Amino acid sequence: MQRVIVVGPAGSGKTTFAVALARRLEVPHVEMDALWWEANWTEVGEDRLREKLEPIAGTDRWVMDGNYFTVGARDIVWPRADTIVWLDPPKWLAVARVIRRTVWRSLTRTELWAGNREHLGTVLGRDQLLRFLWREFPKYRNRYRTIASDPRYVHLTVVHLERGRDVRRWLASIG
């Protein structure tokens, strides 16, 4: 395991898991959200994200977390990866995690990327994170169910983790 992608819906624990895995493997961790968001929640756009991802994905070892289907990141990163870890918690758990982390980040004014901070409107506002998660959750499952049968990705070792104890057990088995 040299180049790992961690995917899943919002609230699945992608970044927390990816940081822990990168430590165990002693490789750099890359959070795609940090590459995508600039100050004032400005998106860098597809071309700039691709420019940022190319040199990173071309290195020998990394753990990367994030989905980014619509911006072509998958075309750069997935062919170079050797493993994909799909975190697939129950919907209720993902929703609870998003609420909990957003409330915490809002209260502590935690800086995320490029000076951006979440506030309660981020999760509770019209068409914001909770609505997005609720609407998109089934799409993640549909996308990732087909990985193993997609000829473009036969080179990937696919690890599908649904329960917290399975996530902890698998992570403990690494290194």
PDB file of C-alpha atoms in Angstrom:
ATOM      1  CA  MET A   1       0.000   0.000   0.000  1.00  0.00           C
ATOM      2  CA  GLN A   2       1.762   3.083  -1.307  1.00  0.00           C
ATOM      3  CA  ARG A   3      -0.920   5.341  -2.786  1.00  0.00           C
ATOM      4  CA  VAL A   4      -4.289   5.231  -1.059  1.00  0.00           C
ATOM      5  CA  ILE A   5      -7.514   7.110  -1.712  1.00  0.00           C
ATOM      6  CA  VAL A   6     -10.079   7.386   1.095  1.00  0.00           C
ATOM      7  CA  VAL A   7     -13.617   8.074  -0.116  1.00  0.00           C
ATOM      8  CA  GLY A   8     -17.129   8.247   1.292  1.00  0.00           C
ATOM      9  CA  PRO A   9     -19.929  10.695   1.974  1.00  0.00           C
ATOM     10  CA  ALA A  10     -19.665  13.759   4.190  1.00  0.00           C
ATOM     11  CA  GLY A  11     -19.484  12.632   7.798  1.00  0.00           C
ATOM     12  CA  SER A  12     -17.953   9.258   6.983  1.00  0.00           C
ATOM     13  CA  GLY A  13     -14.683  10.115   8.717  1.00  0.00           C
ATOM     14  CA  LYS A  14     -12.526  10.371   5.574  1.00  0.00           C
ATOM     15  CA  THR A  15     -10.036  12.927   6.833  1.00  0.00           C
ATOM     16  CA  THR A  16      -9.724  11.523  10.348  1.00  0.00           C
ATOM     17  CA  PHE A  17      -9.158   8.053   8.933  1.00  0.00           C
ATOM     18  CA  ALA A  18      -6.765   9.253   6.211  1.00  0.00           C
ATOM     19  CA  VAL A  19      -4.613  11.151   8.712  1.00  0.00           C
ATOM     20  CA  ALA A  20      -4.365   8.051  10.926  1.00  0.00           C
ATOM     21  CA  LEU A  21      -3.585   5.793   7.958  1.00  0.00           C
ATOM     22  CA  ALA A  22      -0.926   8.163   6.618  1.00  0.00           C
ATOM     23  CA  ARG A  23       0.765   8.168  10.033  1.00  0.00           C
ATOM     24  CA  ARG A  24       0.772   4.373  10.135  1.00  0.00           C
ATOM     25  CA  LEU A  25       2.164   4.123   6.619  1.00  0.00           C
ATOM     26  CA  GLU A  26       4.553   7.045   7.212  1.00  0.00           C
ATOM     27  CA  VAL A  27       3.443   8.799   4.034  1.00  0.00           C
ATOM     28  CA  PRO A  28       2.141  12.311   3.310  1.00  0.00           C
ATOM     29  CA  HIS A  29      -1.557  12.998   3.784  1.00  0.00           C
ATOM     30  CA  VAL A  30      -3.373  15.137   1.211  1.00  0.00           C
ATOM     31  CA  GLU A  31      -6.847  16.509   1.869  1.00  0.00           C
ATOM     32  CA  MET A  32      -8.526  17.370  -1.432  1.00  0.00           C
ATOM     33  CA  ASP A  33     -10.762  19.922   0.293  1.00  0.00           C
ATOM     34  CA  ALA A  34      -7.626  21.876   1.204  1.00  0.00           C
ATOM     35  CA  LEU A  35      -6.677  21.964  -2.480  1.00  0.00           C
ATOM     36  CA  TRP A  36     -10.200  22.919  -3.631  1.00  0.00           C
ATOM     37  CA  TRP A  37     -11.113  25.757  -1.257  1.00  0.00           C
ATOM     38  CA  GLU A  38      -9.544  29.190  -1.258  1.00  0.00           C
ATOM     39  CA  ALA A  39     -10.335  32.154   0.989  1.00  0.00           C
ATOM     40  CA  ASN A  40     -13.992  33.124   1.391  1.00  0.00           C
ATOM     41  CA  TRP A  41     -15.107  29.622   0.325  1.00  0.00           C
ATOM     42  CA  THR A  42     -14.009  30.280  -3.242  1.00  0.00           C
ATOM     43  CA  GLU A  43     -13.595  27.146  -5.326  1.00  0.00           C
ATOM     44  CA  VAL A  44     -10.308  26.914  -7.266  1.00  0.00           C
ATOM     45  CA  GLY A  45     -12.032  25.333 -10.256  1.00  0.00           C
ATOM     46  CA  GLU A  46     -11.329  22.162 -12.183  1.00  0.00           C
ATOM     47  CA  ASP A  47      -8.234  23.315 -14.088  1.00  0.00           C
ATOM     48  CA  ARG A  48      -6.453  24.643 -11.008  1.00  0.00           C
ATOM     49  CA  LEU A  49      -7.332  21.549  -8.952  1.00  0.00           C
ATOM     50  CA  ARG A  50      -5.910  19.344 -11.686  1.00  0.00           C
ATOM     51  CA  GLU A  51      -2.726  21.452 -11.711  1.00  0.00           C
ATOM     52  CA  LYS A  52      -2.404  20.992  -7.954  1.00  0.00           C
ATOM     53  CA  LEU A  53      -3.131  17.254  -8.041  1.00  0.00           C
ATOM     54  CA  GLU A  54      -0.811  16.258 -10.901  1.00  0.00           C
ATOM     55  CA  PRO A  55       2.503  16.660  -9.044  1.00  0.00           C
ATOM     56  CA  ILE A  56       1.115  15.144  -5.837  1.00  0.00           C
ATOM     57  CA  ALA A  57      -0.442  12.122  -7.517  1.00  0.00           C
ATOM     58  CA  GLY A  58       2.782  11.587  -9.458  1.00  0.00           C
ATOM     59  CA  THR A  59       4.798  10.954  -6.306  1.00  0.00           C
ATOM     60  CA  ASP A  60       5.500   7.470  -4.982  1.00  0.00           C
ATOM     61  CA  ARG A  61       3.620   7.490  -1.685  1.00  0.00           C
ATOM     62  CA  TRP A  62       0.553   9.271  -0.301  1.00  0.00           C
ATOM     63  CA  VAL A  63      -2.836   8.940   1.342  1.00  0.00           C
ATOM     64  CA  MET A  64      -5.452  11.242  -0.156  1.00  0.00           C
ATOM     65  CA  ASP A  65      -9.016  11.821   0.997  1.00  0.00           C
ATOM     66  CA  GLY A  66     -11.926  13.250  -0.947  1.00  0.00           C
ATOM     67  CA  ASN A  67     -14.328  12.436  -3.740  1.00  0.00           C
ATOM     68  CA  TYR A  68     -14.334  15.240  -6.346  1.00  0.00           C
ATOM     69  CA  PHE A  69     -15.954  13.359  -9.225  1.00  0.00           C
ATOM     70  CA  THR A  70     -17.222  16.348 -11.142  1.00  0.00           C
ATOM     71  CA  VAL A  71     -13.864  18.068 -11.417  1.00  0.00           C
ATOM     72  CA  GLY A  72     -11.947  15.222 -12.992  1.00  0.00           C
ATOM     73  CA  ALA A  73      -9.753  14.545  -9.972  1.00  0.00           C
ATOM     74  CA  ARG A  74     -10.704  10.901 -10.266  1.00  0.00           C
ATOM     75  CA  ASP A  75      -9.032  10.724 -13.697  1.00  0.00           C
ATOM     76  CA  ILE A  76      -5.735  11.939 -12.263  1.00  0.00           C
ATOM     77  CA  VAL A  77      -5.610  10.192  -8.909  1.00  0.00           C
ATOM     78  CA  TRP A  78      -7.354   6.829  -9.310  1.00  0.00           C
ATOM     79  CA  PRO A  79      -5.151   5.423 -12.089  1.00  0.00           C
ATOM     80  CA  ARG A  80      -2.081   6.127  -9.938  1.00  0.00           C
ATOM     81  CA  ALA A  81      -3.514   4.736  -6.704  1.00  0.00           C
ATOM     82  CA  ASP A  82      -3.082   1.153  -5.575  1.00  0.00           C
ATOM     83  CA  THR A  83      -5.761   1.073  -2.865  1.00  0.00           C
ATOM     84  CA  ILE A  84      -9.113   2.690  -2.274  1.00  0.00           C
ATOM     85  CA  VAL A  85     -10.715   2.672   1.150  1.00  0.00           C
ATOM     86  CA  TRP A  86     -14.454   3.272   0.973  1.00  0.00           C
ATOM     87  CA  LEU A  87     -15.916   4.403   4.299  1.00  0.00           C
ATOM     88  CA  ASP A  88     -19.622   3.619   4.186  1.00  0.00           C
ATOM     89  CA  PRO A  89     -21.343   4.371   7.512  1.00  0.00           C
ATOM     90  CA  PRO A  90     -25.113   4.334   7.997  1.00  0.00           C
ATOM     91  CA  LYS A  91     -26.770   7.559   6.886  1.00  0.00           C
ATOM     92  CA  TRP A  92     -27.934   8.451  10.409  1.00  0.00           C
ATOM     93  CA  LEU A  93     -24.348   8.264  11.680  1.00  0.00           C
ATOM     94  CA  ALA A  94     -22.970  10.455   8.888  1.00  0.00           C
ATOM     95  CA  VAL A  95     -25.675  13.058   9.573  1.00  0.00           C
ATOM     96  CA  ALA A  96     -24.953  13.017  13.314  1.00  0.00           C
ATOM     97  CA  ARG A  97     -21.223  13.433  12.671  1.00  0.00           C
ATOM     98  CA  VAL A  98     -21.759  16.384  10.327  1.00  0.00           C
ATOM     99  CA  ILE A  99     -23.971  18.126  12.866  1.00  0.00           C
ATOM    100  CA  ARG A 100     -21.576  17.441  15.748  1.00  0.00           C
ATOM    101  CA  ARG A 101     -18.428  18.541  13.914  1.00  0.00           C
ATOM    102  CA  THR A 102     -20.054  21.664  12.460  1.00  0.00           C
ATOM    103  CA  VAL A 103     -21.386  22.768  15.826  1.00  0.00           C
ATOM    104  CA  TRP A 104     -17.942  22.147  17.368  1.00  0.00           C
ATOM    105  CA  ARG A 105     -16.095  23.960  14.577  1.00  0.00           C
ATOM    106  CA  SER A 106     -18.546  26.825  14.776  1.00  0.00           C
ATOM    107  CA  LEU A 107     -18.182  27.218  18.541  1.00  0.00           C
ATOM    108  CA  THR A 108     -14.382  26.923  18.482  1.00  0.00           C
ATOM    109  CA  ARG A 109     -14.020  28.969  15.285  1.00  0.00           C
ATOM    110  CA  THR A 110     -11.761  26.274  13.882  1.00  0.00           C
ATOM    111  CA  GLU A 111      -9.976  27.320  10.708  1.00  0.00           C
ATOM    112  CA  LEU A 112     -10.363  24.770   7.938  1.00  0.00           C
ATOM    113  CA  TRP A 113      -8.720  25.780   4.644  1.00  0.00           C
ATOM    114  CA  ALA A 114      -7.404  29.161   3.543  1.00  0.00           C
ATOM    115  CA  GLY A 115      -8.874  30.922   6.555  1.00  0.00           C
ATOM    116  CA  ASN A 116     -12.365  29.524   6.039  1.00  0.00           C
ATOM    117  CA  ARG A 117     -14.480  28.675   9.048  1.00  0.00           C
ATOM    118  CA  GLU A 118     -17.748  26.829   9.329  1.00  0.00           C
ATOM    119  CA  HIS A 119     -20.748  28.359  11.032  1.00  0.00           C
ATOM    120  CA  LEU A 120     -24.136  26.904  11.842  1.00  0.00           C
ATOM    121  CA  GLY A 121     -25.547  28.224   8.575  1.00  0.00           C
ATOM    122  CA  THR A 122     -23.057  25.955   6.798  1.00  0.00           C
ATOM    123  CA  VAL A 123     -24.938  22.924   7.991  1.00  0.00           C
ATOM    124  CA  LEU A 124     -28.433  24.242   8.651  1.00  0.00           C
ATOM    125  CA  GLY A 125     -28.971  26.792   5.892  1.00  0.00           C
ATOM    126  CA  ARG A 126     -31.112  26.238   2.811  1.00  0.00           C
ATOM    127  CA  ASP A 127     -29.451  23.710   0.479  1.00  0.00           C
ATOM    128  CA  GLN A 128     -26.408  23.476   2.691  1.00  0.00           C
ATOM    129  CA  LEU A 129     -24.363  20.532   3.965  1.00  0.00           C
ATOM    130  CA  LEU A 130     -27.141  18.499   5.605  1.00  0.00           C
ATOM    131  CA  ARG A 131     -29.391  18.739   2.564  1.00  0.00           C
ATOM    132  CA  PHE A 132     -26.455  17.887   0.321  1.00  0.00           C
ATOM    133  CA  LEU A 133     -25.540  14.884   2.464  1.00  0.00           C
ATOM    134  CA  TRP A 134     -29.135  13.649   2.612  1.00  0.00           C
ATOM    135  CA  ARG A 135     -29.599  14.003  -1.145  1.00  0.00           C
ATOM    136  CA  GLU A 136     -26.189  12.672  -2.227  1.00  0.00           C
ATOM    137  CA  PHE A 137     -25.742   9.817   0.249  1.00  0.00           C
ATOM    138  CA  PRO A 138     -27.271   7.114  -1.991  1.00  0.00           C
ATOM    139  CA  LYS A 139     -25.225   8.332  -4.962  1.00  0.00           C
ATOM    140  CA  TYR A 140     -21.979   7.587  -3.130  1.00  0.00           C
ATOM    141  CA  ARG A 141     -23.028   4.004  -2.544  1.00  0.00           C
ATOM    142  CA  ASN A 142     -24.033   3.560  -6.169  1.00  0.00           C
ATOM    143  CA  ARG A 143     -20.743   5.013  -7.444  1.00  0.00           C
ATOM    144  CA  TYR A 144     -18.515   2.958  -5.207  1.00  0.00           C
ATOM    145  CA  ARG A 145     -20.388  -0.340  -5.541  1.00  0.00           C
ATOM    146  CA  THR A 146     -19.202  -0.577  -9.127  1.00  0.00           C
ATOM    147  CA  ILE A 147     -15.497   0.055  -8.505  1.00  0.00           C
ATOM    148  CA  ALA A 148     -14.469  -3.586  -8.433  1.00  0.00           C
ATOM    149  CA  SER A 149     -16.234  -4.315 -11.711  1.00  0.00           C
ATOM    150  CA  ASP A 150     -14.962  -1.239 -13.568  1.00  0.00           C
ATOM    151  CA  PRO A 151     -12.136  -2.288 -15.939  1.00  0.00           C
ATOM    152  CA  ARG A 152     -10.375   1.072 -15.399  1.00  0.00           C
ATOM    153  CA  TYR A 153      -9.857   0.233 -11.744  1.00  0.00           C
ATOM    154  CA  VAL A 154      -9.034  -3.486 -11.681  1.00  0.00           C
ATOM    155  CA  HIS A 155      -5.576  -2.532 -10.381  1.00  0.00           C
ATOM    156  CA  LEU A 156      -7.091  -1.142  -7.158  1.00  0.00           C
ATOM    157  CA  THR A 157      -7.383  -3.075  -3.943  1.00  0.00           C
ATOM    158  CA  VAL A 158     -10.823  -2.066  -2.676  1.00  0.00           C
ATOM    159  CA  VAL A 159     -11.436  -1.975   1.062  1.00  0.00           C
ATOM    160  CA  HIS A 160     -15.082  -1.402   1.970  1.00  0.00           C
ATOM    161  CA  LEU A 161     -15.634  -0.515   5.646  1.00  0.00           C
ATOM    162  CA  GLU A 162     -19.135   0.018   7.002  1.00  0.00           C
ATOM    163  CA  ARG A 163     -18.929  -0.237  10.797  1.00  0.00           C
ATOM    164  CA  GLY A 164     -16.735   1.662  13.218  1.00  0.00           C
ATOM    165  CA  ARG A 165     -15.292  -1.509  14.705  1.00  0.00           C
ATOM    166  CA  ASP A 166     -14.306  -2.694  11.209  1.00  0.00           C
ATOM    167  CA  VAL A 167     -12.623   0.642  10.525  1.00  0.00           C
ATOM    168  CA  ARG A 168     -10.678   0.448  13.801  1.00  0.00           C
ATOM    169  CA  ARG A 169      -9.759  -3.203  13.279  1.00  0.00           C
ATOM    170  CA  TRP A 170      -8.551  -2.647   9.721  1.00  0.00           C
ATOM    171  CA  LEU A 171      -6.535   0.416  10.678  1.00  0.00           C
ATOM    172  CA  ALA A 172      -4.960  -1.461  13.607  1.00  0.00           C
ATOM    173  CA  SER A 173      -3.838  -4.195  11.195  1.00  0.00           C
ATOM    174  CA  ILE A 174      -1.752  -1.713   9.178  1.00  0.00           C
ATOM    175  CA  GLY A 175       1.908  -1.166   9.944  1.00  0.00           C
TER     176      GLY A 175
END
